Tab-separated table of C-alpha atoms in Angstrom:
chain	number	residue	atom	x	y	z
A	1	UNK	CA	-41.648	60.172	-29.020
A	2	UNK	CA	-39.428	59.807	-25.960
A	3	UNK	CA	-37.636	56.112	-25.870
A	4	UNK	CA	-35.325	54.872	-23.068
A	5	UNK	CA	-32.457	52.573	-23.238
A	6	UNK	CA	-30.843	51.142	-20.193
A	7	UNK	CA	-27.164	51.221	-20.163
A	8	UNK	CA	-25.260	48.390	-18.096
A	9	UNK	CA	-23.287	49.903	-14.570
A	10	UNK	CA	-25.736	52.786	-14.878
A	11	UNK	CA	-28.419	53.692	-12.579
A	12	UNK	CA	-30.170	55.682	-14.926
A	13	UNK	CA	-31.494	54.898	-18.486
A	14	UNK	CA	-30.539	57.262	-21.179
A	15	UNK	CA	-33.732	59.010	-22.932
A	16	UNK	CA	-33.854	58.967	-26.866
A	17	UNK	CA	-35.484	61.676	-28.646
A	18	UNK	CA	-37.207	60.231	-31.569
A	19	UNK	CA	-38.369	62.046	-34.684
A	20	UNK	CA	-42.205	61.352	-35.198
A	21	UNK	CA	-41.799	61.909	-38.867
A	22	UNK	CA	-38.277	60.019	-40.064
A	23	UNK	CA	-37.907	58.056	-36.769
A	24	UNK	CA	-34.078	59.241	-36.215
A	25	UNK	CA	-33.451	59.280	-32.492
A	26	UNK	CA	-31.042	61.869	-30.723
A	27	UNK	CA	-29.401	62.006	-27.511
A	28	UNK	CA	-30.653	65.306	-26.573
A	29	UNK	CA	-33.693	67.453	-27.371
A	30	UNK	CA	-31.920	70.361	-28.737
A	31	UNK	CA	-30.414	68.074	-31.455
A	32	UNK	CA	-33.939	66.973	-32.097
A	33	UNK	CA	-35.018	70.426	-32.535
A	34	UNK	CA	-32.157	71.308	-34.755
A	35	UNK	CA	-33.058	68.466	-36.734
A	36	UNK	CA	-36.515	69.705	-37.307
A	37	UNK	CA	-35.521	73.041	-38.288
A	38	UNK	CA	-33.611	71.887	-40.927
A	39	UNK	CA	-35.560	68.759	-42.347
A	40	UNK	CA	-38.891	70.707	-42.812
A	41	UNK	CA	-41.030	67.713	-42.253
A	42	UNK	CA	-44.882	68.220	-43.165
A	43	UNK	CA	-48.056	66.429	-44.218
A	44	UNK	CA	-46.918	67.156	-47.734
A	45	UNK	CA	-43.764	65.095	-47.549
A	46	UNK	CA	-43.727	61.487	-49.184
A	47	UNK	CA	-44.582	58.936	-46.856
A	48	UNK	CA	-44.176	55.103	-46.319
A	49	UNK	CA	-47.914	53.532	-46.571
A	50	UNK	CA	-46.940	50.928	-44.102
A	51	UNK	CA	-45.078	52.424	-41.089
A	52	UNK	CA	-45.726	56.350	-42.035
A	53	UNK	CA	-41.894	57.067	-42.057
A	54	UNK	CA	-41.729	60.570	-43.936
A	55	UNK	CA	-39.074	60.547	-46.467
A	56	UNK	CA	-37.879	63.597	-48.717
A	57	UNK	CA	-38.845	62.497	-52.302
A	58	UNK	CA	-41.130	59.435	-53.677
A	59	UNK	CA	-38.297	57.678	-54.805
A	60	UNK	CA	-36.718	57.495	-50.894
A	61	UNK	CA	-40.208	55.813	-50.323
A	62	UNK	CA	-39.672	53.566	-53.178
A	63	UNK	CA	-36.336	52.289	-52.130
A	64	UNK	CA	-37.690	51.795	-48.587
A	65	UNK	CA	-40.372	49.678	-50.291
A	66	UNK	CA	-38.615	47.881	-53.122
A	67	UNK	CA	-35.335	48.705	-53.207
A	68	UNK	CA	-32.074	46.408	-52.519
A	69	UNK	CA	-32.112	47.399	-48.742
A	70	UNK	CA	-35.897	47.742	-48.141
A	71	UNK	CA	-37.287	47.754	-44.600
A	72	UNK	CA	-38.430	44.007	-44.286
A	73	UNK	CA	-41.809	44.124	-42.614
A	74	UNK	CA	-42.831	47.274	-44.761
A	75	UNK	CA	-41.515	45.350	-47.913
A	76	UNK	CA	-43.325	42.256	-47.228
A	77	UNK	CA	-46.844	44.045	-46.864
A	78	UNK	CA	-46.438	46.375	-49.801
A	79	UNK	CA	-45.322	43.539	-51.977
A	80	UNK	CA	-48.881	41.610	-51.637
A	81	UNK	CA	-51.109	44.925	-51.144
A	82	UNK	CA	-49.227	47.870	-52.854
A	83	UNK	CA	-49.022	49.281	-56.391
A	84	UNK	CA	-45.697	50.208	-57.539
A	85	UNK	CA	-46.653	52.592	-59.857
A	86	UNK	CA	-48.593	55.178	-57.484
A	87	UNK	CA	-47.084	53.725	-53.987
A	88	UNK	CA	-50.772	53.292	-52.484
A	89	UNK	CA	-51.868	50.369	-50.570
A	90	UNK	CA	-55.031	48.620	-50.826
A	91	UNK	CA	-57.005	46.374	-48.129
A	92	UNK	CA	-57.084	43.470	-50.502
A	93	UNK	CA	-55.672	41.959	-53.843
A	94	UNK	CA	-59.125	42.418	-55.415
A	95	UNK	CA	-58.842	46.166	-54.650
A	96	UNK	CA	-55.182	46.017	-55.867
A	97	UNK	CA	-56.209	44.702	-59.408
A	98	UNK	CA	-58.999	46.934	-59.662
A	99	UNK	CA	-56.749	49.722	-59.122
A	100	UNK	CA	-53.966	48.927	-61.535
A	101	UNK	CA	-56.302	48.920	-64.440
A	102	UNK	CA	-56.793	52.534	-63.989
A	103	UNK	CA	-53.380	53.562	-62.330
A	104	UNK	CA	-51.484	52.335	-65.431
A	105	UNK	CA	-52.248	55.007	-68.287
A	106	UNK	CA	-52.165	54.567	-71.800
A	107	UNK	CA	-49.710	56.117	-74.161
A	108	UNK	CA	-51.025	59.533	-75.899
A	109	UNK	CA	-50.569	60.413	-79.472
A	110	UNK	CA	-51.792	62.866	-82.088
A	111	UNK	CA	-51.096	61.302	-85.385
A	112	UNK	CA	-50.214	63.571	-88.104
A	113	UNK	CA	-49.513	66.664	-85.520
A	114	UNK	CA	-45.970	67.150	-86.987
A	115	UNK	CA	-47.517	68.285	-90.423
A	116	UNK	CA	-50.042	70.531	-88.707
A	117	UNK	CA	-50.305	73.967	-87.548
A	118	UNK	CA	-52.618	74.602	-84.524
A	119	UNK	CA	-53.958	77.957	-83.063
A	120	UNK	CA	-56.878	78.239	-80.843
A	121	UNK	CA	-55.383	81.041	-79.116
A	122	UNK	CA	-57.236	82.403	-75.903
A	123	UNK	CA	-60.523	81.703	-77.371
A	124	UNK	CA	-60.199	78.105	-76.676
A	125	UNK	CA	-62.120	77.149	-73.601
A	126	UNK	CA	-59.231	75.163	-71.372
A	127	UNK	CA	-61.370	74.617	-68.291
A	128	UNK	CA	-64.720	75.272	-67.211
A	129	UNK	CA	-64.324	76.603	-63.708
A	130	UNK	CA	-63.116	80.436	-63.258
A	131	UNK	CA	-62.443	79.817	-59.506
A	132	UNK	CA	-58.870	78.119	-60.453
A	133	UNK	CA	-56.198	78.939	-62.778
A	134	UNK	CA	-56.074	77.317	-65.793
A	135	UNK	CA	-53.287	74.995	-66.890
A	136	UNK	CA	-51.693	74.817	-69.690
A	137	UNK	CA	-48.547	72.460	-70.657
A	138	UNK	CA	-45.507	73.343	-72.699
A	139	UNK	CA	-42.886	71.398	-74.716
A	140	UNK	CA	-40.043	72.563	-77.255
A	141	UNK	CA	-38.039	70.682	-79.436
A	142	UNK	CA	-34.664	71.994	-80.078
A	143	UNK	CA	-32.126	71.908	-82.877
A	144	UNK	CA	-28.391	72.332	-82.637
A	145	UNK	CA	-26.464	75.812	-83.543
A	146	UNK	CA	-22.912	76.882	-83.457
A	147	UNK	CA	-20.084	75.230	-84.890
A	148	UNK	CA	-20.394	71.997	-83.055
A	149	UNK	CA	-24.298	71.745	-82.582
A	150	UNK	CA	-24.123	72.273	-79.228
A	151	UNK	CA	-26.332	75.540	-79.036
A	152	UNK	CA	-30.108	74.661	-78.367
A	153	UNK	CA	-32.510	76.459	-80.810
A	154	UNK	CA	-35.865	76.111	-80.701
A	155	UNK	CA	-37.538	74.496	-83.677
A	156	UNK	CA	-40.943	73.458	-82.575
A	157	UNK	CA	-43.354	74.163	-79.697
A	158	UNK	CA	-46.453	72.484	-78.612
A	159	UNK	CA	-49.031	73.769	-75.709
A	160	UNK	CA	-51.986	71.801	-74.482
A	161	UNK	CA	-54.885	72.260	-72.259
A	162	UNK	CA	-56.004	70.280	-68.990
A	163	UNK	CA	-57.921	68.006	-71.331
A	164	UNK	CA	-54.966	67.183	-73.334
A	165	UNK	CA	-56.156	68.956	-76.265
A	166	UNK	CA	-53.341	70.957	-78.534
A	167	UNK	CA	-53.996	74.735	-78.379
A	168	UNK	CA	-50.893	75.689	-80.249
A	169	UNK	CA	-48.301	73.776	-82.504
A	170	UNK	CA	-46.219	75.472	-84.859
A	171	UNK	CA	-42.416	74.625	-85.760
A	172	UNK	CA	-40.116	77.840	-85.337
A	173	UNK	CA	-37.702	79.548	-87.974
A	174	UNK	CA	-34.311	78.881	-86.262
A	175	UNK	CA	-32.599	82.417	-85.002
A	176	UNK	CA	-29.003	81.313	-86.085
A	177	UNK	CA	-28.121	78.676	-88.851
A	178	UNK	CA	-28.856	75.100	-87.673
A	179	UNK	CA	-25.740	72.758	-87.744
A	180	UNK	CA	-27.275	69.885	-86.317
A	181	UNK	CA	-30.824	68.741	-86.561
A	182	UNK	CA	-30.367	66.004	-84.443
A	183	UNK	CA	-32.659	64.134	-86.576
A	184	UNK	CA	-32.823	60.832	-84.499
A	185	UNK	CA	-34.069	62.752	-81.333
A	186	UNK	CA	-36.433	65.528	-82.757
A	187	UNK	CA	-37.717	63.966	-86.181
A	188	UNK	CA	-37.090	67.675	-87.612
A	189	UNK	CA	-35.676	68.149	-90.963
A	190	UNK	CA	-34.408	71.470	-93.034
A	191	UNK	CA	-38.070	71.049	-94.931
A	192	UNK	CA	-40.173	71.622	-91.811
A	193	UNK	CA	-38.271	75.020	-91.118
A	194	UNK	CA	-38.161	76.328	-94.228
A	195	UNK	CA	-41.633	78.285	-93.851
A	196	UNK	CA	-41.709	78.120	-90.096
A	197	UNK	CA	-43.062	80.983	-87.834
A	198	UNK	CA	-40.615	83.451	-86.372
A	199	UNK	CA	-39.710	83.480	-82.927
A	200	UNK	CA	-40.973	86.856	-82.352
A	201	UNK	CA	-44.306	85.667	-83.595
A	202	UNK	CA	-44.117	82.492	-81.815
A	203	UNK	CA	-43.414	84.042	-78.532
A	204	UNK	CA	-46.014	86.231	-78.894
A	205	UNK	CA	-48.773	83.561	-79.454
A	206	UNK	CA	-47.450	81.544	-76.441
A	207	UNK	CA	-47.543	84.705	-74.062
A	208	UNK	CA	-51.188	85.124	-75.338
A	209	UNK	CA	-52.435	82.013	-74.146
A	210	UNK	CA	-50.242	82.039	-71.192
A	211	UNK	CA	-51.653	85.257	-69.924
A	212	UNK	CA	-55.249	84.081	-70.814
A	213	UNK	CA	-56.344	87.877	-71.447
A	214	UNK	CA	-54.751	89.097	-68.139
A	215	UNK	CA	-53.703	92.593	-69.260
A	216	UNK	CA	-51.843	93.827	-66.049
A	217	UNK	CA	-48.354	92.324	-65.906
A	218	UNK	CA	-47.732	93.535	-62.913
A	219	UNK	CA	-50.741	91.581	-61.222
A	220	UNK	CA	-49.542	88.664	-63.058
A	221	UNK	CA	-45.952	88.814	-61.149
A	222	UNK	CA	-47.668	89.266	-57.657
A	223	UNK	CA	-50.387	87.514	-57.937
A	224	UNK	CA	-51.111	85.220	-61.101
A	225	UNK	CA	-54.157	87.425	-62.206
A	226	UNK	CA	-56.042	85.037	-64.725
A	227	UNK	CA	-52.884	83.824	-65.968
A	228	UNK	CA	-52.316	80.348	-66.390
A	229	UNK	CA	-50.321	77.892	-64.692
A	230	UNK	CA	-47.787	76.365	-66.770
A	231	UNK	CA	-46.803	72.914	-66.613
A	232	UNK	CA	-43.585	71.164	-68.239
A	233	UNK	CA	-40.587	69.079	-67.609
A	234	UNK	CA	-37.194	71.371	-67.467
A	235	UNK	CA	-39.210	74.411	-68.156
A	236	UNK	CA	-36.086	76.497	-67.665
A	237	UNK	CA	-34.570	75.547	-71.177
A	238	UNK	CA	-38.121	75.769	-72.968
A	239	UNK	CA	-38.567	79.496	-71.681
A	240	UNK	CA	-34.936	80.513	-72.243
A	241	UNK	CA	-35.107	79.318	-75.822
A	242	UNK	CA	-38.474	81.132	-76.462
A	243	UNK	CA	-37.136	84.120	-74.670
A	244	UNK	CA	-39.976	84.099	-72.020
A	245	UNK	CA	-39.578	85.181	-68.532
A	246	UNK	CA	-42.634	83.586	-66.703
A	247	UNK	CA	-43.388	84.038	-63.005
A	248	UNK	CA	-42.066	81.402	-60.754
A	249	UNK	CA	-45.092	80.989	-58.695
A	250	UNK	CA	-47.128	79.914	-61.821
A	251	UNK	CA	-44.699	77.117	-63.089
A	252	UNK	CA	-45.125	73.407	-62.109
A	253	UNK	CA	-41.975	71.746	-63.196
A	254	UNK	CA	-41.483	67.916	-62.973
A	255	UNK	CA	-37.936	68.440	-63.327
A	256	UNK	CA	-37.810	70.468	-60.147
A	257	UNK	CA	-40.613	69.316	-57.803
A	258	UNK	CA	-39.331	68.014	-54.709
A	259	UNK	CA	-41.259	64.691	-54.456
A	260	UNK	CA	-40.254	63.806	-58.225
A	261	UNK	CA	-36.509	64.088	-57.570
A	262	UNK	CA	-33.787	61.486	-56.876
A	263	UNK	CA	-32.654	60.675	-53.307
A	264	UNK	CA	-29.838	62.904	-54.044
A	265	UNK	CA	-32.261	65.629	-54.991
A	266	UNK	CA	-31.204	65.835	-58.696
A	267	UNK	CA	-34.183	65.387	-61.139
A	268	UNK	CA	-34.866	62.515	-63.176
A	269	UNK	CA	-35.674	62.251	-66.797
A	270	UNK	CA	-39.176	62.863	-68.032
A	271	UNK	CA	-38.711	59.087	-69.426
A	272	UNK	CA	-37.987	57.714	-66.398
A	273	UNK	CA	-41.008	59.685	-64.370
A	274	UNK	CA	-43.442	58.654	-66.777
A	275	UNK	CA	-42.477	54.921	-66.891
A	276	UNK	CA	-42.388	54.765	-63.022
A	277	UNK	CA	-45.298	57.122	-62.013
A	278	UNK	CA	-47.641	56.667	-65.032
A	279	UNK	CA	-46.875	52.991	-66.132
A	280	UNK	CA	-46.047	53.639	-69.613
A	281	UNK	CA	-43.272	54.419	-72.141
A	282	UNK	CA	-42.362	57.449	-74.159
A	283	UNK	CA	-39.456	58.927	-76.388
A	284	UNK	CA	-39.015	55.473	-77.483
A	285	UNK	CA	-37.719	57.045	-80.915
A	286	UNK	CA	-38.091	60.417	-81.930
A	287	UNK	CA	-39.301	63.010	-79.069
A	288	UNK	CA	-42.969	64.019	-79.646
A	289	UNK	CA	-43.526	67.131	-78.235
A	290	UNK	CA	-47.625	66.369	-77.897
A	291	UNK	CA	-46.280	63.169	-76.156
A	292	UNK	CA	-43.951	64.885	-73.746
A	293	UNK	CA	-46.592	67.780	-72.782
A	294	UNK	CA	-49.245	64.736	-71.807
A	295	UNK	CA	-46.625	62.851	-69.728
A	296	UNK	CA	-45.833	66.176	-67.742
A	297	UNK	CA	-49.512	67.036	-67.518
A	298	UNK	CA	-50.336	63.567	-66.111
A	299	UNK	CA	-47.501	63.641	-63.574
A	300	UNK	CA	-48.902	67.096	-62.341
A	301	UNK	CA	-52.602	66.044	-62.088
A	302	UNK	CA	-51.678	62.607	-60.312
A	303	UNK	CA	-49.654	64.800	-57.640
A	304	UNK	CA	-51.981	67.606	-57.635
A	305	UNK	CA	-54.953	65.047	-56.763
A	306	UNK	CA	-52.927	63.990	-53.706
A	307	UNK	CA	-55.030	64.757	-50.244
A	308	UNK	CA	-52.656	65.899	-47.494
A	309	UNK	CA	-54.148	66.813	-44.358
A	310	UNK	CA	-52.621	70.297	-43.646
A	311	UNK	CA	-53.431	73.953	-43.141
A	312	UNK	CA	-50.699	75.351	-45.348
A	313	UNK	CA	-52.906	76.653	-48.214
A	314	UNK	CA	-51.981	80.347	-48.922
A	315	UNK	CA	-54.466	82.593	-50.697
A	316	UNK	CA	-54.728	85.959	-51.230
A	317	UNK	CA	-56.771	87.785	-49.230
A	318	UNK	CA	-59.141	89.749	-51.757
A	319	UNK	CA	-59.681	87.336	-54.372
A	320	UNK	CA	-58.505	83.947	-53.280
A	321	UNK	CA	-56.014	83.502	-56.029
A	322	UNK	CA	-52.886	81.242	-55.064
A	323	UNK	CA	-50.253	83.518	-55.095
A	324	UNK	CA	-46.114	82.874	-54.399
A	325	UNK	CA	-45.272	80.100	-51.668
A	326	UNK	CA	-43.089	81.586	-48.811
A	327	UNK	CA	-40.905	79.162	-47.243
A	328	UNK	CA	-41.084	79.706	-43.377
A	329	UNK	CA	-39.596	78.230	-40.203
A	330	UNK	CA	-42.106	78.181	-37.194
A	331	UNK	CA	-39.414	77.251	-34.937
A	332	UNK	CA	-37.885	80.583	-35.099
A	333	UNK	CA	-41.262	82.127	-33.534
A	334	UNK	CA	-40.596	80.366	-30.152
A	335	UNK	CA	-37.606	80.637	-27.480
A	336	UNK	CA	-35.706	77.565	-27.155
A	337	UNK	CA	-37.200	76.730	-23.733
A	338	UNK	CA	-40.487	76.823	-25.131
A	339	UNK	CA	-39.021	74.396	-27.992
A	340	UNK	CA	-37.797	72.135	-25.161
A	341	UNK	CA	-41.309	71.498	-23.469
A	342	UNK	CA	-42.768	70.460	-26.860
A	343	UNK	CA	-43.178	66.653	-27.523
A	344	UNK	CA	-42.081	65.281	-30.727
A	345	UNK	CA	-45.462	65.214	-32.046
A	346	UNK	CA	-46.125	68.767	-31.208
A	347	UNK	CA	-42.731	69.422	-33.039
A	348	UNK	CA	-43.955	67.805	-36.168
A	349	UNK	CA	-47.277	69.655	-35.839
A	350	UNK	CA	-45.145	73.056	-35.934
A	351	UNK	CA	-43.214	72.060	-38.950
A	352	UNK	CA	-44.003	73.204	-42.361
A	353	UNK	CA	-42.773	72.297	-46.003
A	354	UNK	CA	-40.181	74.162	-47.647
A	355	UNK	CA	-41.618	73.456	-51.220
A	356	UNK	CA	-45.383	74.277	-52.550
A	357	UNK	CA	-47.134	71.167	-52.835
A	358	UNK	CA	-49.088	70.536	-55.992
A	359	UNK	CA	-52.261	69.604	-53.614
A	360	UNK	CA	-52.634	73.045	-53.009
A	361	UNK	CA	-53.449	74.124	-56.335
A	362	UNK	CA	-56.565	71.351	-56.087
A	363	UNK	CA	-57.348	72.633	-52.817
A	364	UNK	CA	-58.607	76.054	-54.255
A	365	UNK	CA	-61.222	74.014	-56.230
A	366	UNK	CA	-62.964	73.346	-52.725
């Protein structure tokens, strides 16, 4: 959208070039084009439900609607008809009340899991639709090693499926002496680790589940094959402690997913994300790996269920399996003079996301 503003003592108005996504304005069309190249606006970006402004993260939308410097008009409308958890807006107060009863989820628990060993392995029926990758959530609890207890050592691991059922749970024998059990945070004492499973066996069990019977490692690296999508929070730490190298395109990490980041694109804690986007508290005492698995999984499912009007779904040509997201910039395909002829709306239609939206996982179901 081009806007014109008259200037005193001037015969011709100045044309302002307005971004159709974030509404920033520029004096020159070239500057708008450079902005579009760098912003990666797309239908997958978080958006204000009132004015439709595109934002980098959901946190930016939240500040736009409810923060101390919120946009007045948007804030007033959202305050009466909007849900503070999922940031959706409804037609009336009755619809909003009915929605809130399902939007705020109940805490998850598995009483007695801390005293159990669970191993359902690849025989467990995690999902019933062979057209889409199975989904596994993983969380590990770390104790401290080294002279000052600062080295993270895996001491407990838990895996759950899409239905929040435990597939595998075990304590892990530390690979180095434990100097700090971090009991207040982990709830783990020496007794739990005396007869724990060695890290090599745990790694083998976890990989069997994640590979889901897929024998071709090269196929997993390229396309995924039958391998599972792995969900979690700060999965780099968990995979490092398990000595597992899993393909990036099969990882769904809530600590790295752009819409869930802070406004400065730094990760939130899982505790904050659960309270803010699921509506309940976790980690009020010692961390429970099952509780953390469920929280990360629910975040993934909630954001995967979003519907975005987009044609950015990338499918492997032979068998319909999702493969690694490739960031691309369509603006480089046209000459500058061709871009200058495009309207702001047309430039927005050309723009693509710089991350793979989780909604695309759900699109494969269609």
